[in-house]
Tab-separated table of C-alpha atoms and ligand atoms in Angstrom:
chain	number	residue	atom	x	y	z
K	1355	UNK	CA	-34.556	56.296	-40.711
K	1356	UNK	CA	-34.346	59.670	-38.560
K	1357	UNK	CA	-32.214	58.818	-34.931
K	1358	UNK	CA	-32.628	60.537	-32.398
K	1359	UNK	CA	-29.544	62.084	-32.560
K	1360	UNK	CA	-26.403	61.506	-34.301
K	1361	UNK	CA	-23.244	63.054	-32.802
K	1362	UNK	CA	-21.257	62.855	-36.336
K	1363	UNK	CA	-23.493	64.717	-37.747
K	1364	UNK	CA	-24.140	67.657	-35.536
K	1365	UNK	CA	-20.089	68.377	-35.172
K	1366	UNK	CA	-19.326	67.276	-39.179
K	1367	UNK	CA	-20.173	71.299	-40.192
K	1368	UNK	CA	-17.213	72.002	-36.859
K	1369	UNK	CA	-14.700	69.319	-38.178
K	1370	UNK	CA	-12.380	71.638	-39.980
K	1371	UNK	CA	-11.945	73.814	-37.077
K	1372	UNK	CA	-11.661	70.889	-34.974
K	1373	UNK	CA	-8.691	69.574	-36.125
K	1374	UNK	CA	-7.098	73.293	-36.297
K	1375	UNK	CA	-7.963	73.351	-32.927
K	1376	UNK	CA	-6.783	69.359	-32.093
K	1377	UNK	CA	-3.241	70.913	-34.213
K	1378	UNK	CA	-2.630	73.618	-32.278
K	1379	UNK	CA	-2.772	71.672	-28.751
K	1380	UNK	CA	-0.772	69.140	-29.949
K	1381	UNK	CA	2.347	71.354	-31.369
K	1382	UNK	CA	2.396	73.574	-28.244
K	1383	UNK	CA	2.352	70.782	-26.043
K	1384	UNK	CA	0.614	71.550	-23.283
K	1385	UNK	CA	-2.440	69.268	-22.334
K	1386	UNK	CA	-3.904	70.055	-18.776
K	1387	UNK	CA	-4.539	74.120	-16.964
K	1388	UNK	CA	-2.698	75.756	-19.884
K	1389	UNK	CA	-4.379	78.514	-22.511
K	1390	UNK	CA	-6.674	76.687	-24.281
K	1391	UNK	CA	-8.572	76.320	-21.022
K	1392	UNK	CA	-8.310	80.253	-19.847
K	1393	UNK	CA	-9.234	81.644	-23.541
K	1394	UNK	CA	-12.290	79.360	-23.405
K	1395	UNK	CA	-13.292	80.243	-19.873
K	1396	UNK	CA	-13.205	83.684	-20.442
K	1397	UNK	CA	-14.888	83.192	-23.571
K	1398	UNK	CA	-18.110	81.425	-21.581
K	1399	UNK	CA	-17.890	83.790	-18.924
K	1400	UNK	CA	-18.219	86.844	-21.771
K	1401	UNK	CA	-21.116	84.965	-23.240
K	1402	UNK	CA	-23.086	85.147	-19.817
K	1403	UNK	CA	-21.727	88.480	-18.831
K	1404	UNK	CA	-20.016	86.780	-16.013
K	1405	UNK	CA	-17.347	87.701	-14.033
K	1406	UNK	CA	-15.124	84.016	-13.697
K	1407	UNK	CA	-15.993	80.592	-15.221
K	1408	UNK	CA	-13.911	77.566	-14.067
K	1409	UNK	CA	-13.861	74.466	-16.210
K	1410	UNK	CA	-14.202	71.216	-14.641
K	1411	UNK	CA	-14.099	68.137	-15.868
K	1412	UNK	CA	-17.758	67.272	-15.925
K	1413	UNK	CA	-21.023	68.498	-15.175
K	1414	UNK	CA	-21.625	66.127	-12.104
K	1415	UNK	CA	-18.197	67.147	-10.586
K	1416	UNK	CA	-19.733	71.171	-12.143
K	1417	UNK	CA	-22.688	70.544	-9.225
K	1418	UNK	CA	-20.269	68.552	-6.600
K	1419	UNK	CA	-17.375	71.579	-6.481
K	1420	UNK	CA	-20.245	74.353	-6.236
K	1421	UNK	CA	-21.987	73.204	-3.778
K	1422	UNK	CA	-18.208	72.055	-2.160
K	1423	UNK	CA	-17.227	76.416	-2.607
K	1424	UNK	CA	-20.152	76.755	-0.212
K	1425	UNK	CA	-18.190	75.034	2.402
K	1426	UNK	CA	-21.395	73.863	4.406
K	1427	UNK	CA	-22.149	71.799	7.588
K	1428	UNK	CA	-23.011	68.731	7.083
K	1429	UNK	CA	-26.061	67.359	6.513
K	1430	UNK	CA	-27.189	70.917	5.280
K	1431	UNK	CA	-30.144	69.884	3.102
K	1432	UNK	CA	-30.472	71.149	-0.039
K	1433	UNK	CA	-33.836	71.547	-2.292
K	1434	UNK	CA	-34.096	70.266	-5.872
K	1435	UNK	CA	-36.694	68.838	-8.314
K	1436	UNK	CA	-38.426	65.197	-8.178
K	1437	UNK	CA	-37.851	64.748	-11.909
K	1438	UNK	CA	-34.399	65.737	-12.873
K	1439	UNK	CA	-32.194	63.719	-13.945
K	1440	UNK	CA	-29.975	61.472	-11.429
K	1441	UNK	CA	-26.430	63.348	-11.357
K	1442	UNK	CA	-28.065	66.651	-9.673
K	1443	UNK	CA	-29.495	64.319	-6.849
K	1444	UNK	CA	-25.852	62.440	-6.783
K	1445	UNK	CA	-23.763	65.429	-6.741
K	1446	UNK	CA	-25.847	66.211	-3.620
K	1447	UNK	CA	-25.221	63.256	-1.850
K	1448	UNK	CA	-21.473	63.365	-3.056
K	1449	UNK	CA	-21.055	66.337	-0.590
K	1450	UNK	CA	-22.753	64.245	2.418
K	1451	UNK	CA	-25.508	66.476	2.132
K	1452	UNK	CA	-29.516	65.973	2.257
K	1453	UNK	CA	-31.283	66.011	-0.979
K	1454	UNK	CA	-34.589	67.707	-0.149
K	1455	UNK	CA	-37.375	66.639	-3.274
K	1456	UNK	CA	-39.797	69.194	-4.544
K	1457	UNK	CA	-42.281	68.132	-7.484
K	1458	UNK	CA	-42.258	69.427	-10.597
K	1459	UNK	CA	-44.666	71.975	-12.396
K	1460	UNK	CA	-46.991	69.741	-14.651
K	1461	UNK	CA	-46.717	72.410	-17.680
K	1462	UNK	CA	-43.504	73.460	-17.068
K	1463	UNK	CA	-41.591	70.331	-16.016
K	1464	UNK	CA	-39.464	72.233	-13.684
K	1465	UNK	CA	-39.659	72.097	-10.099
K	1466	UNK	CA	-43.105	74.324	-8.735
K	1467	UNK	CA	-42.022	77.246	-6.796
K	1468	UNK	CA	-45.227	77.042	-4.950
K	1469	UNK	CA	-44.004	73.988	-3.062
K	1470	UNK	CA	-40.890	74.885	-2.378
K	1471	UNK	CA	-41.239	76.996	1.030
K	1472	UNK	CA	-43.114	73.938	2.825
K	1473	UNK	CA	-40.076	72.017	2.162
K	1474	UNK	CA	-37.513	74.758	3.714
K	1475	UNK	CA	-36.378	73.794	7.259
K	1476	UNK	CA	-34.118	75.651	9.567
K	1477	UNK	CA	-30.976	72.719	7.738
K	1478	UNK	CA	-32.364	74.121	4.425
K	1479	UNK	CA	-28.795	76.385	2.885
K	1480	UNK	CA	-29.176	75.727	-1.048
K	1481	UNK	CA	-31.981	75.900	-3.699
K	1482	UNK	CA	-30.671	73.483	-6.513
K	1483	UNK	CA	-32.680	74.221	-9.344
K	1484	UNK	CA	-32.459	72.302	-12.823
K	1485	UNK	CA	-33.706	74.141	-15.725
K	1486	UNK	CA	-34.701	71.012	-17.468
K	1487	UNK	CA	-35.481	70.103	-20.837
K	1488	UNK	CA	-33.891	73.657	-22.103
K	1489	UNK	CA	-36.655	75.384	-20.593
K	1490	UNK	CA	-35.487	77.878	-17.604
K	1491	UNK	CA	-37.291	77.719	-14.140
K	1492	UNK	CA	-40.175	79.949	-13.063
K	1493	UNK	CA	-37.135	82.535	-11.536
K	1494	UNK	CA	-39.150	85.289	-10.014
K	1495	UNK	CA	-40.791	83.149	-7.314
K	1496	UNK	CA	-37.567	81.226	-6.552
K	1497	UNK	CA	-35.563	84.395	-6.126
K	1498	UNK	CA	-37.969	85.811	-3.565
K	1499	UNK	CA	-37.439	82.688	-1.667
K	1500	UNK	CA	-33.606	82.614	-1.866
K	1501	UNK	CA	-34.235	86.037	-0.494
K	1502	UNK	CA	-36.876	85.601	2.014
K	1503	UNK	CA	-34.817	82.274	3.500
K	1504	UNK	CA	-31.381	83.825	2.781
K	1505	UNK	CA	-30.471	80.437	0.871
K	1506	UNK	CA	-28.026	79.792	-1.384
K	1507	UNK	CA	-28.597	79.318	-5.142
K	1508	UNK	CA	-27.170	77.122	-7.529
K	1509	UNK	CA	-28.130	76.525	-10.636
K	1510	UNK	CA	-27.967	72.921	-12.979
K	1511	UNK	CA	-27.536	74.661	-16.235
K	1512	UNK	CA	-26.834	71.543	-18.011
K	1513	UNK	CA	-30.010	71.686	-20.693
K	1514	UNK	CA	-29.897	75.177	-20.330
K	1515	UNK	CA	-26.812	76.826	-22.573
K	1516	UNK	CA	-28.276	79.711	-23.878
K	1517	UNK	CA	-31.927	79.375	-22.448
K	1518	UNK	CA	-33.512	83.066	-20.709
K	1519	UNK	CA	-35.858	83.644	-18.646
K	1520	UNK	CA	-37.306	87.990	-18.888
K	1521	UNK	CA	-34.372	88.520	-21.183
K	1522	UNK	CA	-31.730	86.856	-18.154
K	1523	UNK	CA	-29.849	84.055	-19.255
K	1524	UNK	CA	-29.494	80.859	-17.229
K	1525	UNK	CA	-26.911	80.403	-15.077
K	1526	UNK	CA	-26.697	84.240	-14.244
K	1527	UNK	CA	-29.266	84.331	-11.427
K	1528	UNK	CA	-27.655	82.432	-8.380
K	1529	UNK	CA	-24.034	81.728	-6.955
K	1530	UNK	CA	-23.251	79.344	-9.203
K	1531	UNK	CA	-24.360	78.216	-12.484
K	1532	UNK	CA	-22.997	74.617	-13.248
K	1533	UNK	CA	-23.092	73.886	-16.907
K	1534	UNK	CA	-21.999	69.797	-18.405
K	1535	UNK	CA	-20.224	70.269	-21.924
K	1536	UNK	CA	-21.148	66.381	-22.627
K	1537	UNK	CA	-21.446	65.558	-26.130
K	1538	UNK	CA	-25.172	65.743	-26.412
K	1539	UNK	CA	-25.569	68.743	-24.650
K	1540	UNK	CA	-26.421	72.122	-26.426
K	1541	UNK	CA	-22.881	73.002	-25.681
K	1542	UNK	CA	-21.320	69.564	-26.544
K	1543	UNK	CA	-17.386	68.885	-26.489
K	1544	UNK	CA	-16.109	65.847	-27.877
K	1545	UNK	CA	-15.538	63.864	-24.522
K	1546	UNK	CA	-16.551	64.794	-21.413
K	1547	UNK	CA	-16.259	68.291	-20.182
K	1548	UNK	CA	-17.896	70.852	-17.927
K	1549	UNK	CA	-17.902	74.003	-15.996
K	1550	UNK	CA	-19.265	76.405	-13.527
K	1551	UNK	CA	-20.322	80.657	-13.703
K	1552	UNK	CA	-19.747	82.774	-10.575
K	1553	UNK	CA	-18.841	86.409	-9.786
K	1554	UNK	CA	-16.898	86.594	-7.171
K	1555	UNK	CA	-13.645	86.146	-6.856
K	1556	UNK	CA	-13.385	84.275	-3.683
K	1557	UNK	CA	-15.972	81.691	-5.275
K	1558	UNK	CA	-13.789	81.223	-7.917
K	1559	UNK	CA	-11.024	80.733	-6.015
K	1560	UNK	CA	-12.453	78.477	-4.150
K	1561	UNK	CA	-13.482	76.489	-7.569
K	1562	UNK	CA	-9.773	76.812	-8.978
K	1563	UNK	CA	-8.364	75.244	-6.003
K	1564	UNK	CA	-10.758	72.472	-5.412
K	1565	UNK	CA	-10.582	71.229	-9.276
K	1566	UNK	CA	-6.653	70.939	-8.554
K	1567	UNK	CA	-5.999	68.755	-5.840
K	1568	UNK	CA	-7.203	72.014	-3.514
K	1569	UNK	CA	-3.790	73.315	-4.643
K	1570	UNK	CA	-3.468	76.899	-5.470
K	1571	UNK	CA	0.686	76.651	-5.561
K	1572	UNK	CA	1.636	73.513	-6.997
K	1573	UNK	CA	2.792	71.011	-4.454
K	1574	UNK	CA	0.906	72.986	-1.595
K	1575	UNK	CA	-2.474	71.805	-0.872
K	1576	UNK	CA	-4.609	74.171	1.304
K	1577	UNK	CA	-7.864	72.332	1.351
K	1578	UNK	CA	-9.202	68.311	0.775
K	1579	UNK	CA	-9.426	69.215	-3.254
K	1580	UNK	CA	-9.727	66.769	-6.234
K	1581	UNK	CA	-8.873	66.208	-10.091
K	1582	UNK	CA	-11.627	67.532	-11.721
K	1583	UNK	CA	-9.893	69.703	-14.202
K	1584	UNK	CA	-11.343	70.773	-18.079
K	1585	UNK	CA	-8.127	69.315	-20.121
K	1586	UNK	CA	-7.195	71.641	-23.083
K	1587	UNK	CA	-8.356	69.872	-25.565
K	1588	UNK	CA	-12.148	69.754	-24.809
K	1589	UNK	CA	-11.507	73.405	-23.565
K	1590	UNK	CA	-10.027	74.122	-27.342
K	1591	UNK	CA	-13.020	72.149	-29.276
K	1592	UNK	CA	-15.723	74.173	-27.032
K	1593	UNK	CA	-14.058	77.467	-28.093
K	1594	UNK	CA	-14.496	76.536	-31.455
K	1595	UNK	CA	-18.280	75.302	-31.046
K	1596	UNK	CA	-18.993	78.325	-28.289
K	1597	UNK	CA	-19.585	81.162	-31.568
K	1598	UNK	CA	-22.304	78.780	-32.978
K	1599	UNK	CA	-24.526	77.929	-29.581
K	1600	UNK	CA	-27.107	80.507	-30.868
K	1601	UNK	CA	-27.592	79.935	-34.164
K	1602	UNK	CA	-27.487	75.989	-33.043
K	1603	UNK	CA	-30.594	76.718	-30.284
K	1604	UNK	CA	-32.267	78.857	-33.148
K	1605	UNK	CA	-32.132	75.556	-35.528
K	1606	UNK	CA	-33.783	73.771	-32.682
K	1607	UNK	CA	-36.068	76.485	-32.062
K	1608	UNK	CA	-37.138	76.272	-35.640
K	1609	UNK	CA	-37.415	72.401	-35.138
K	1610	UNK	CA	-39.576	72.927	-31.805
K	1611	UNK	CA	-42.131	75.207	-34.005
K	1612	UNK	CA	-42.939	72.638	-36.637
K	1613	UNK	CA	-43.433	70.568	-33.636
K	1614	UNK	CA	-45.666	73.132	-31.936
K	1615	UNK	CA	-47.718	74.330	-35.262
K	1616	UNK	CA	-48.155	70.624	-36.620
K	1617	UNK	CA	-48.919	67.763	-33.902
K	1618	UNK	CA	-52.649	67.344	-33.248
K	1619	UNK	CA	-53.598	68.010	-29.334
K	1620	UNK	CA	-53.637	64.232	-28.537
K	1621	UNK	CA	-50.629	65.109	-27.621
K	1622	UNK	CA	-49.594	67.302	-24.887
K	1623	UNK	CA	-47.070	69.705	-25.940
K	1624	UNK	CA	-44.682	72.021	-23.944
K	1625	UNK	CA	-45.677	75.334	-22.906
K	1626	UNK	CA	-44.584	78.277	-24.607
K	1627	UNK	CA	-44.725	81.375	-22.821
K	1628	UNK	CA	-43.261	84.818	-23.969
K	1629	UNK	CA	-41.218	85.347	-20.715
K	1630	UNK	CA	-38.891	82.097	-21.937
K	1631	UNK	CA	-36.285	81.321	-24.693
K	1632	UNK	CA	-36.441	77.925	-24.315
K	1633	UNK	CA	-33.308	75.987	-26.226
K	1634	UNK	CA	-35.290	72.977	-26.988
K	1635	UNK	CA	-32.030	70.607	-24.955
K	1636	UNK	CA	-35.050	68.123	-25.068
K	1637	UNK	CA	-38.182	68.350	-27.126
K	1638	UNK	CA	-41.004	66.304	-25.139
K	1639	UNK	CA	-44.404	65.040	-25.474
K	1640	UNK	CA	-46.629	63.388	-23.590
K	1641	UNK	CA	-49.353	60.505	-23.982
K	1642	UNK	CA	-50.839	58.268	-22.243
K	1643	UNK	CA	-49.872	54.984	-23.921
K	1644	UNK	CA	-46.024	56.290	-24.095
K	1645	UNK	CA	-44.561	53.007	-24.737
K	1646	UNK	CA	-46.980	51.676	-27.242
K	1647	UNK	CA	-46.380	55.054	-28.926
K	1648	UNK	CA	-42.523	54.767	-28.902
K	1649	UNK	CA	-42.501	51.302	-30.633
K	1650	UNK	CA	-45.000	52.636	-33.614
K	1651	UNK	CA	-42.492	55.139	-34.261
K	1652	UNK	CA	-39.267	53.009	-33.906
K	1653	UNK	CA	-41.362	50.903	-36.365
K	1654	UNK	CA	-41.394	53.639	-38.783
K	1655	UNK	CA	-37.638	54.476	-38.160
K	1656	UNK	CA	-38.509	57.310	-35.693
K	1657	UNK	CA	-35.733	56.691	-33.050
K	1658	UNK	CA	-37.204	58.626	-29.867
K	1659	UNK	CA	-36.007	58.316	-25.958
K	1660	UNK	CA	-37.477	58.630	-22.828
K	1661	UNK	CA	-36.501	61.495	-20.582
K	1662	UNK	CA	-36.195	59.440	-17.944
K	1663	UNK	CA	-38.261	56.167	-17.601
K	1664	UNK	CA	-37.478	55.644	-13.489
K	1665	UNK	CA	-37.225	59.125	-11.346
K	1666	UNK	CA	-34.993	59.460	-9.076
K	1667	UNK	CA	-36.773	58.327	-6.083
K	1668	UNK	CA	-37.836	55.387	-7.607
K	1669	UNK	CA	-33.972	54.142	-8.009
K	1670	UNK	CA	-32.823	51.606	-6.557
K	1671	UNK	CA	-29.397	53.484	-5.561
K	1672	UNK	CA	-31.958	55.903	-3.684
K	1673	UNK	CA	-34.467	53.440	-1.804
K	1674	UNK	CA	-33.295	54.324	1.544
K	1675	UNK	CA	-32.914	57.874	1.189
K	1676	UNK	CA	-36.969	58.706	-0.709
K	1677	UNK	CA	-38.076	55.485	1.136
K	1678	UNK	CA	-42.028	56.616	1.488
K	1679	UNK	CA	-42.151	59.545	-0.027
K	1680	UNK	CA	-44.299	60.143	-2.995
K	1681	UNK	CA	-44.193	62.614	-5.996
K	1682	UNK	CA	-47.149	61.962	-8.175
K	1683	UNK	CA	-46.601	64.601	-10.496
K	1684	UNK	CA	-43.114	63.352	-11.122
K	1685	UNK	CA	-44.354	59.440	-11.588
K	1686	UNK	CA	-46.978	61.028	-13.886
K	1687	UNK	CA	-44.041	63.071	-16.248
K	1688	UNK	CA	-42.140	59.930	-16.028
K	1689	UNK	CA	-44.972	57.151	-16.853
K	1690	UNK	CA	-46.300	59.791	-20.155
K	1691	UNK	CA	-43.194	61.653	-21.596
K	1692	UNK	CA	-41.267	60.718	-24.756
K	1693	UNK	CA	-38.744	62.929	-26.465
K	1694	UNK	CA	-38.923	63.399	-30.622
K	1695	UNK	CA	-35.820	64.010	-32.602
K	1696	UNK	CA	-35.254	67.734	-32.476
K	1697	UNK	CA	-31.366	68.275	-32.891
K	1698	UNK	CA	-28.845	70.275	-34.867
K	1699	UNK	CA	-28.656	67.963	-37.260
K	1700	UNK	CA	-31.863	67.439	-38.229
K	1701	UNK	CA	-33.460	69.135	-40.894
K	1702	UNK	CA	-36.901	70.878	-40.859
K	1703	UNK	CA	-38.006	67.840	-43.517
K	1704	UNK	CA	-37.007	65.279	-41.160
K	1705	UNK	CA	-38.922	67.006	-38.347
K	1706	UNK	CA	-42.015	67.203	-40.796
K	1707	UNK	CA	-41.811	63.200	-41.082
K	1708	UNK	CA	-41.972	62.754	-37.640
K	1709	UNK	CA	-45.363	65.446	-37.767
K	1710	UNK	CA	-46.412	62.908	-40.595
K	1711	UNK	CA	-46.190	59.774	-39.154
K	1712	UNK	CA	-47.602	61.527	-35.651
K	1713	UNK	CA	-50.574	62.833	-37.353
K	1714	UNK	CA	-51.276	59.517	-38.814
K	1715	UNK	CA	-50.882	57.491	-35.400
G	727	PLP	C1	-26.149	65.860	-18.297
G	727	PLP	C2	-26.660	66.373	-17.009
G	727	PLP	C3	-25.841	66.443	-15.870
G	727	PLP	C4	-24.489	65.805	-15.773
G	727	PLP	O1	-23.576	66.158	-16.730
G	727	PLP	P1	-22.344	65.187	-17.055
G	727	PLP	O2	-21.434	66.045	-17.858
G	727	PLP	O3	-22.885	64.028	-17.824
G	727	PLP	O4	-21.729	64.764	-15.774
G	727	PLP	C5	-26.360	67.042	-14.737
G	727	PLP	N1	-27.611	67.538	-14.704
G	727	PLP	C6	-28.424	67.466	-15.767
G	727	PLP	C7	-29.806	68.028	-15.665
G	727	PLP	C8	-27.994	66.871	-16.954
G	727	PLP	O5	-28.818	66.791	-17.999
């Protein structure tokens, strides 16, 4: 039996330094904006060469309270891809603004900068892109067009910890980068957690105050804030995991290669290109007869998932927002992909089991 994934696994070589970590909160006493929280968010910041990070309580509320520090009209539309996953398009309409769909690459998986400027309108202020799968977005185009349009840019790092693009890591090209800390993610806490890159002060500010009731004085609220603070025990745990996120996107690196070297081209693989360090968040392929393909290897004790099976126009939540719009190359990533196991904690002979029982399909 190899899962998918398995959580108790992946954080059983941490565990130790856990409960340090877990000790140390609980003797000082102090759960919510203490320490903890400012060691780790200079530690992420560091990592990125960034100026600030702010932890938040989530990578949803990440994208809500970035695009929130941009203070915008209303109704401002903002561009992201036709194939990420749900909480970038929700964090959108959170802020009662207009998420603007552009489809996706069909190597890449990330949104194609060549559509993008036929989508920009005069209400167009922010270019949300997701660098999905652990694979970073085409950034040289996209930057010319933040340019060229003046537009915001705000990036969904969530699959991303770690991932460059020429050498730049993501999360380091725009305003913001948003990052989600949930467990599965390359950089997983042990509950949910999240936070957000920036390098300017006022941004970060503006972050700080929003997380906390809009309070920068306690008891004094200066704008319509929320709770959507990183608590100091998740902030403690990712401090402790934080030292390891390379050599953990190596492992899967390592994993992805087997992948890349062994599976015979019935199945389409993702691109590699020398420009990229992709972190593997996700390691997808594609086939025609996906779901035919998924039970085989469930019936071999492959556990696989699909990343996703309904895009997000194709929700119901979202009928009246897409309502007639169409993005075929989306449908098409959605109706073929299926993601192997390719995880921390498995182990190179585990991957070459899956190549086995792939070759033999
Ligand atoms: C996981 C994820 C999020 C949301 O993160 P949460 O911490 O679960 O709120 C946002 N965008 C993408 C692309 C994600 O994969």
């Amino acid at each position: 039996m190899i899962p998918y994934e398995n959580l108790k696994r992946l954080n059983e070589p941490f565990e130790a330094e856990y409960k340090t970590a877990f000790n140390a909160v609980l003797e000082k006493g102090h759960y919510i904006l203490g320490h903890k929280l400012e060691l780790f968010e200079q530690e992420f910041a560091a990592y990125h060469s960034a100026k600030y990070c702010v932890g938040i309580s989530n990578g949803l509320d990440a994208i809500i309270l970035a695009l929130k520090a941009l203070d915008l009209p209303a109704g401002s539309e903002v561009i992201v891809p036709a194939n990420t996953y749900i909480a970038t398009v929700l964090a959108v309409i959170a802020c009662n603004l207009t998420p603007v769909m552009v489809d996706p690459d069909i190597n890449t998986y990330n949104i194609d900068p060549a559509k993008i400027e036929q989508a920009i309108t005069p209400k167009t202020k922010v270019l949300l892109v997701v660098h999905l799968y652990g694979k970073m977005c085409d950034m040289d185009p996209i930057m010319q067009l933040k340019q060229k349009h003046g537009l915001y840019l705000i990036e969904d790092c969530a699959q991303a910890h770690g991932a460059t693009y020429k050498g730049k890591l993501a999360g380091t090209f725009g305003e913001f980068g948003a990052f989600s800390f949930y467990p599965t993610k390359n950089l997983g806490a042990l509950g949910d957690a999240g936070g957000v890159i920036c390098n300017t002060e006022a941004h970060r500010d503006s972050l700080m105050q929003l997380r906390n009731y809009g309070s920068s004085r306690k008891y004094y609220n200066d704008v319509v804030g929320y709770n959507n603070r990183l608590d100091e025990m998740q902030a403690a745990f990712l401090s402790v995991k934080l030292p390891h996120l390379n050599r953990m996107n190596a492992q899967r690196n390592k994993l992805a290669d087997l992948y890349l070297a062994n599976l015979p081209s019935k199945y389409i693989l993702p691109a590699k290109n020398k420009d990229y360090y992709d972190v593997y968040h996700i390691f997808n392929i594609r086939y025609p007869q996906r779901d035919a393909l998924q039970q085989y290897l469930q019936d071999k004790g492959i556990g696989t998932v699909i990343h996703y099976p309904v895009p997000p126009h194709r929700q119901k939540a979202m009928a009246d927002i897409f309502a007639g719009q169409e993005f075929p190359i989306a449908d098409e990533i959605h109706n073929t992909t299926l993601s192997l196991p390719c995880s921390f904690c498995h182990t190179e002979s585990e991957i070459m089991e899956v190549i086995n029982v792939l070759n033999n399909y």
